[in-house]
């Protein structure tokens, strides 16, 4: 049995981290049975990061590495129809999502306009989490943002990066179906992990304003969620 270890959920989502939700969606789309365990403990995680999976004696971290393993191990055909050009587009979309991650995280933990709402949502949804733990996590994230670079941006410049990522994905996505046709692929699981973590949050960040203004992003988010069953 595959076990997915990821952060707790929020706002009705199964994971409040886009990479954990990406793996959750991928497993669901592939109809692979799995056990989902929510945790904040990264001590046992490969690379000290969530999400990760346990599959037999293997412990595998990094969302792309997890998907590559699952495809090999279970002979999954979800992406078999992709052309070489589509495979390259898949990679570029995933890299754009990696950039978007930092802006999304910044909006939750760093921006004083949205931090109180995010903080209250976490405390209300997870009474075992203390205000002291959240403040420690916030200070840790401040350090991450500084060294990654996004923490040195003015807020409007940070959001401009994330909005550009969303607009690029929207332009590639088209108006109907999923990224590469009528059936969802692994890239759609990745896009969903991010879009859902913006769209379903009751926090009106510039990222959400951008997303809701683009019909195809909203349609894609709802379409993938409907596929998860």
mmCIF file of C-alpha atoms in Angstrom:
data_model
loop_
_atom_site.group_PDB
_atom_site.id
_atom_site.type_symbol
_atom_site.label_atom_id
_atom_site.label_comp_id
_atom_site.label_asym_id
_atom_site.label_seq_id
_atom_site.Cartn_x
_atom_site.Cartn_y
_atom_site.Cartn_z
ATOM 1 C CA UNK A 1 0.000 0.000 0.000
ATOM 2 C CA UNK A 2 1.249 3.454 -0.913
ATOM 3 C CA UNK A 3 1.208 5.982 1.914
ATOM 4 C CA UNK A 4 1.230 9.698 1.158
ATOM 5 C CA UNK A 5 2.615 11.926 3.892
ATOM 6 C CA UNK A 6 1.701 15.562 3.444
ATOM 7 C CA UNK A 7 0.669 18.713 5.257
ATOM 8 C CA UNK A 8 -2.824 19.053 6.749
ATOM 9 C CA UNK A 9 -5.688 20.313 4.642
ATOM 10 C CA UNK A 10 -7.354 23.720 4.662
ATOM 11 C CA UNK A 11 -10.435 25.349 3.142
ATOM 12 C CA UNK A 12 -11.822 21.945 2.199
ATOM 13 C CA UNK A 13 -8.693 20.860 0.339
ATOM 14 C CA UNK A 14 -6.846 17.663 1.163
ATOM 15 C CA UNK A 15 -3.524 19.496 1.504
ATOM 16 C CA UNK A 16 -2.723 23.166 2.012
ATOM 17 C CA UNK A 17 0.578 22.725 0.158
ATOM 18 C CA UNK A 18 0.374 22.656 -3.665
ATOM 19 C CA UNK A 19 2.926 19.866 -4.055
ATOM 20 C CA UNK A 20 1.138 17.578 -1.627
ATOM 21 C CA UNK A 21 -2.161 18.280 -3.361
ATOM 22 C CA UNK A 22 -0.457 17.567 -6.687
ATOM 23 C CA UNK A 23 0.489 14.051 -5.531
ATOM 24 C CA UNK A 24 -2.936 13.492 -3.987
ATOM 25 C CA UNK A 25 -4.562 14.449 -7.311
ATOM 26 C CA UNK A 26 -2.146 12.295 -9.322
ATOM 27 C CA UNK A 27 -2.873 9.227 -7.209
ATOM 28 C CA UNK A 28 -6.608 9.827 -7.545
ATOM 29 C CA UNK A 29 -6.444 10.384 -11.300
ATOM 30 C CA UNK A 30 -4.512 7.125 -11.694
ATOM 31 C CA UNK A 31 -6.944 5.309 -9.403
ATOM 32 C CA UNK A 32 -4.098 4.022 -7.250
ATOM 33 C CA UNK A 33 -5.176 2.999 -3.734
ATOM 34 C CA UNK A 34 -3.260 4.833 -1.037
ATOM 35 C CA UNK A 35 -3.338 5.853 2.592
ATOM 36 C CA UNK A 36 -3.124 9.593 3.253
ATOM 37 C CA UNK A 37 -1.482 10.731 6.484
ATOM 38 C CA UNK A 38 -1.315 14.378 7.421
ATOM 39 C CA UNK A 39 1.714 15.530 9.358
ATOM 40 C CA UNK A 40 3.861 18.529 10.203
ATOM 41 C CA UNK A 41 6.850 16.346 11.039
ATOM 42 C CA UNK A 42 9.556 16.413 8.390
ATOM 43 C CA UNK A 43 12.155 14.484 10.396
ATOM 44 C CA UNK A 44 11.481 11.226 8.538
ATOM 45 C CA UNK A 45 10.999 12.885 5.151
ATOM 46 C CA UNK A 46 13.594 12.492 2.397
ATOM 47 C CA UNK A 47 15.386 15.836 2.001
ATOM 48 C CA UNK A 48 13.486 17.031 5.080
ATOM 49 C CA UNK A 49 10.509 18.104 2.964
ATOM 50 C CA UNK A 50 6.872 17.217 2.466
ATOM 51 C CA UNK A 51 5.238 15.586 0.632
ATOM 52 C CA UNK A 52 6.762 12.159 0.411
ATOM 53 C CA UNK A 53 5.479 8.650 -0.102
ATOM 54 C CA UNK A 54 6.245 5.319 1.447
ATOM 55 C CA UNK A 55 5.969 2.489 -1.067
ATOM 56 C CA UNK A 56 7.089 -0.761 0.473
ATOM 57 C CA UNK A 57 10.568 -0.172 1.847
ATOM 58 C CA UNK A 58 11.085 2.953 -0.262
ATOM 59 C CA UNK A 59 10.727 6.521 0.953
ATOM 60 C CA UNK A 60 10.546 8.983 -1.920
ATOM 61 C CA UNK A 61 10.380 12.768 -1.724
ATOM 62 C CA UNK A 62 10.028 15.527 -4.330
ATOM 63 C CA UNK A 63 6.761 15.562 -6.248
ATOM 64 C CA UNK A 64 8.323 14.976 -9.676
ATOM 65 C CA UNK A 65 10.437 12.095 -8.361
ATOM 66 C CA UNK A 66 7.348 10.590 -6.727
ATOM 67 C CA UNK A 67 5.400 10.705 -9.990
ATOM 68 C CA UNK A 68 8.323 9.238 -11.962
ATOM 69 C CA UNK A 69 8.568 6.366 -9.467
ATOM 70 C CA UNK A 70 4.842 5.662 -9.544
ATOM 71 C CA UNK A 71 4.799 5.616 -13.342
ATOM 72 C CA UNK A 72 7.614 3.060 -13.436
ATOM 73 C CA UNK A 73 6.484 0.930 -10.527
ATOM 74 C CA UNK A 74 2.833 0.647 -11.545
ATOM 75 C CA UNK A 75 3.236 0.947 -15.327
ATOM 76 C CA UNK A 76 0.966 3.976 -15.454
ATOM 77 C CA UNK A 77 -0.038 5.185 -18.898
ATOM 78 C CA UNK A 78 -1.405 8.605 -17.926
ATOM 79 C CA UNK A 79 1.230 10.470 -19.979
ATOM 80 C CA UNK A 80 1.975 7.908 -22.688
ATOM 81 C CA UNK A 81 0.250 9.903 -25.426
ATOM 82 C CA UNK A 82 2.417 13.010 -25.000
ATOM 83 C CA UNK A 83 4.495 14.028 -27.981
ATOM 84 C CA UNK A 84 8.119 15.157 -27.471
ATOM 85 C CA UNK A 85 6.955 18.770 -27.818
ATOM 86 C CA UNK A 86 4.256 18.249 -25.192
ATOM 87 C CA UNK A 87 6.802 16.665 -22.868
ATOM 88 C CA UNK A 88 8.907 19.818 -23.153
ATOM 89 C CA UNK A 89 5.858 21.981 -22.484
ATOM 90 C CA UNK A 90 5.069 19.800 -19.462
ATOM 91 C CA UNK A 91 8.529 20.528 -18.074
ATOM 92 C CA UNK A 92 8.222 24.273 -18.643
ATOM 93 C CA UNK A 93 4.809 24.384 -16.950
ATOM 94 C CA UNK A 94 6.208 22.567 -13.929
ATOM 95 C CA UNK A 95 9.067 25.058 -13.729
ATOM 96 C CA UNK A 96 6.601 27.962 -13.897
ATOM 97 C CA UNK A 97 4.689 26.351 -11.021
ATOM 98 C CA UNK A 98 7.917 26.112 -9.036
ATOM 99 C CA UNK A 99 8.279 29.875 -9.450
ATOM 100 C CA UNK A 100 4.629 30.437 -8.535
ATOM 101 C CA UNK A 101 5.132 28.455 -5.335
ATOM 102 C CA UNK A 102 7.300 31.164 -3.797
ATOM 103 C CA UNK A 103 4.815 33.918 -4.566
ATOM 104 C CA UNK A 104 1.917 31.853 -3.200
ATOM 105 C CA UNK A 105 3.825 31.100 -0.024
ATOM 106 C CA UNK A 106 4.856 34.757 0.279
ATOM 107 C CA UNK A 107 1.196 35.809 0.105
ATOM 108 C CA UNK A 108 0.302 33.587 3.039
ATOM 109 C CA UNK A 109 3.207 33.986 5.420
ATOM 110 C CA UNK A 110 4.973 37.225 4.506
ATOM 111 C CA UNK A 111 2.329 39.731 3.397
ATOM 112 C CA UNK A 112 0.888 41.430 6.472
ATOM 113 C CA UNK A 113 -2.396 42.032 4.642
ATOM 114 C CA UNK A 114 -3.169 38.316 4.304
ATOM 115 C CA UNK A 115 -1.193 36.678 7.089
ATOM 116 C CA UNK A 116 -3.857 37.270 9.808
ATOM 117 C CA UNK A 117 -6.545 35.528 7.729
ATOM 118 C CA UNK A 118 -4.288 32.611 6.884
ATOM 119 C CA UNK A 119 -3.165 32.341 10.514
ATOM 120 C CA UNK A 120 -6.750 32.310 11.799
ATOM 121 C CA UNK A 121 -7.801 29.698 9.241
ATOM 122 C CA UNK A 122 -4.977 27.389 10.340
ATOM 123 C CA UNK A 123 -5.702 27.822 14.029
ATOM 124 C CA UNK A 124 -9.438 27.270 13.549
ATOM 125 C CA UNK A 125 -8.962 24.182 11.356
ATOM 126 C CA UNK A 126 -6.176 22.623 13.431
ATOM 127 C CA UNK A 127 -6.586 23.258 17.168
ATOM 128 C CA UNK A 128 -3.502 21.148 17.880
ATOM 129 C CA UNK A 129 -1.367 23.829 16.178
ATOM 130 C CA UNK A 130 -0.335 26.589 18.564
ATOM 131 C CA UNK A 131 0.155 30.300 17.813
ATOM 132 C CA UNK A 132 3.775 29.881 18.913
ATOM 133 C CA UNK A 133 4.350 27.152 16.336
ATOM 134 C CA UNK A 134 2.894 29.309 13.607
ATOM 135 C CA UNK A 135 5.020 32.279 14.562
ATOM 136 C CA UNK A 136 8.131 30.086 14.527
ATOM 137 C CA UNK A 137 7.124 28.782 11.093
ATOM 138 C CA UNK A 138 6.585 32.325 9.873
ATOM 139 C CA UNK A 139 10.018 33.446 10.985
ATOM 140 C CA UNK A 140 11.545 30.376 9.345
ATOM 141 C CA UNK A 141 9.762 31.248 6.105
ATOM 142 C CA UNK A 142 11.046 34.807 6.289
ATOM 143 C CA UNK A 143 14.556 33.362 6.174
ATOM 144 C CA UNK A 144 13.682 31.112 3.247
ATOM 145 C CA UNK A 145 12.219 34.010 1.292
ATOM 146 C CA UNK A 146 15.287 36.146 1.931
ATOM 147 C CA UNK A 147 17.741 33.516 0.704
ATOM 148 C CA UNK A 148 15.563 32.443 -2.221
ATOM 149 C CA UNK A 149 15.143 36.091 -3.215
ATOM 150 C CA UNK A 150 11.379 36.659 -3.174
ATOM 151 C CA UNK A 151 11.649 38.171 0.311
ATOM 152 C CA UNK A 152 13.715 41.019 -1.121
ATOM 153 C CA UNK A 153 10.956 42.038 -3.527
ATOM 154 C CA UNK A 154 8.395 44.765 -2.933
ATOM 155 C CA UNK A 155 4.952 43.086 -2.700
ATOM 156 C CA UNK A 156 3.774 44.419 -6.055
ATOM 157 C CA UNK A 157 6.897 43.055 -7.745
ATOM 158 C CA UNK A 158 6.504 39.675 -6.060
ATOM 159 C CA UNK A 159 2.899 39.379 -7.208
ATOM 160 C CA UNK A 160 3.836 40.470 -10.731
ATOM 161 C CA UNK A 161 5.973 37.320 -10.963
ATOM 162 C CA UNK A 162 3.154 35.050 -9.839
ATOM 163 C CA UNK A 163 0.601 36.727 -12.070
ATOM 164 C CA UNK A 164 2.927 36.289 -15.041
ATOM 165 C CA UNK A 165 3.184 32.574 -14.219
ATOM 166 C CA UNK A 166 -0.611 32.232 -14.042
ATOM 167 C CA UNK A 167 -1.109 34.114 -17.293
ATOM 168 C CA UNK A 168 1.467 31.984 -19.090
ATOM 169 C CA UNK A 169 -0.263 28.806 -17.919
ATOM 170 C CA UNK A 170 -3.656 30.205 -18.918
ATOM 171 C CA UNK A 171 -2.366 30.978 -22.426
ATOM 172 C CA UNK A 172 -1.092 27.409 -22.846
ATOM 173 C CA UNK A 173 -4.176 25.799 -21.384
ATOM 174 C CA UNK A 174 -6.662 26.962 -23.975
ATOM 175 C CA UNK A 175 -10.386 27.161 -23.365
ATOM 176 C CA UNK A 176 -11.525 23.534 -23.245
ATOM 177 C CA UNK A 177 -10.318 20.275 -21.789
ATOM 178 C CA UNK A 178 -7.075 19.720 -19.997
ATOM 179 C CA UNK A 179 -3.558 20.785 -20.911
ATOM 180 C CA UNK A 180 -2.978 18.189 -23.622
ATOM 181 C CA UNK A 181 -6.426 16.995 -24.579
ATOM 182 C CA UNK A 182 -9.727 15.711 -23.224
ATOM 183 C CA UNK A 183 -8.152 13.565 -20.494
ATOM 184 C CA UNK A 184 -6.084 14.843 -17.556
ATOM 185 C CA UNK A 185 -2.383 14.060 -17.333
ATOM 186 C CA UNK A 186 0.172 14.452 -14.590
ATOM 187 C CA UNK A 187 0.727 18.088 -15.552
ATOM 188 C CA UNK A 188 -2.955 18.732 -14.826
ATOM 189 C CA UNK A 189 -2.507 17.280 -11.343
ATOM 190 C CA UNK A 190 0.340 19.743 -10.829
ATOM 191 C CA UNK A 191 -1.612 22.718 -12.132
ATOM 192 C CA UNK A 192 -4.576 21.737 -9.964
ATOM 193 C CA UNK A 193 -2.403 21.565 -6.848
ATOM 194 C CA UNK A 194 -1.584 25.234 -7.294
ATOM 195 C CA UNK A 195 -4.853 26.593 -8.690
ATOM 196 C CA UNK A 196 -6.944 24.928 -5.991
ATOM 197 C CA UNK A 197 -4.653 26.322 -3.291
ATOM 198 C CA UNK A 198 -5.477 29.785 -4.608
ATOM 199 C CA UNK A 199 -9.041 29.475 -5.885
ATOM 200 C CA UNK A 200 -10.626 27.720 -2.899
ATOM 201 C CA UNK A 201 -8.944 29.924 -0.303
ATOM 202 C CA UNK A 202 -11.109 32.677 1.166
ATOM 203 C CA UNK A 203 -8.139 35.059 0.901
ATOM 204 C CA UNK A 204 -8.405 37.698 -1.812
ATOM 205 C CA UNK A 205 -4.765 37.961 -2.835
ATOM 206 C CA UNK A 206 -3.658 39.391 -6.203
ATOM 207 C CA UNK A 207 -3.059 35.797 -7.288
ATOM 208 C CA UNK A 208 -6.691 34.901 -6.629
ATOM 209 C CA UNK A 209 -7.893 38.036 -8.380
ATOM 210 C CA UNK A 210 -5.888 37.019 -11.434
ATOM 211 C CA UNK A 211 -7.095 33.413 -11.346
ATOM 212 C CA UNK A 212 -10.825 34.161 -11.014
ATOM 213 C CA UNK A 213 -10.599 36.622 -13.906
ATOM 214 C CA UNK A 214 -9.468 33.848 -16.245
ATOM 215 C CA UNK A 215 -12.308 31.501 -17.040
ATOM 216 C CA UNK A 216 -10.151 28.671 -18.307
ATOM 217 C CA UNK A 217 -8.131 28.513 -15.084
ATOM 218 C CA UNK A 218 -11.308 28.299 -13.007
ATOM 219 C CA UNK A 219 -12.781 25.686 -15.365
ATOM 220 C CA UNK A 220 -9.610 23.615 -15.219
ATOM 221 C CA UNK A 221 -9.529 23.713 -11.424
ATOM 222 C CA UNK A 222 -13.153 22.582 -11.154
ATOM 223 C CA UNK A 223 -12.751 19.951 -13.889
ATOM 224 C CA UNK A 224 -9.785 18.274 -12.195
ATOM 225 C CA UNK A 225 -11.545 18.327 -8.846
ATOM 226 C CA UNK A 226 -14.549 16.621 -10.419
ATOM 227 C CA UNK A 227 -12.242 13.894 -11.787
ATOM 228 C CA UNK A 228 -10.925 13.088 -8.319
ATOM 229 C CA UNK A 229 -14.190 11.454 -7.308
#
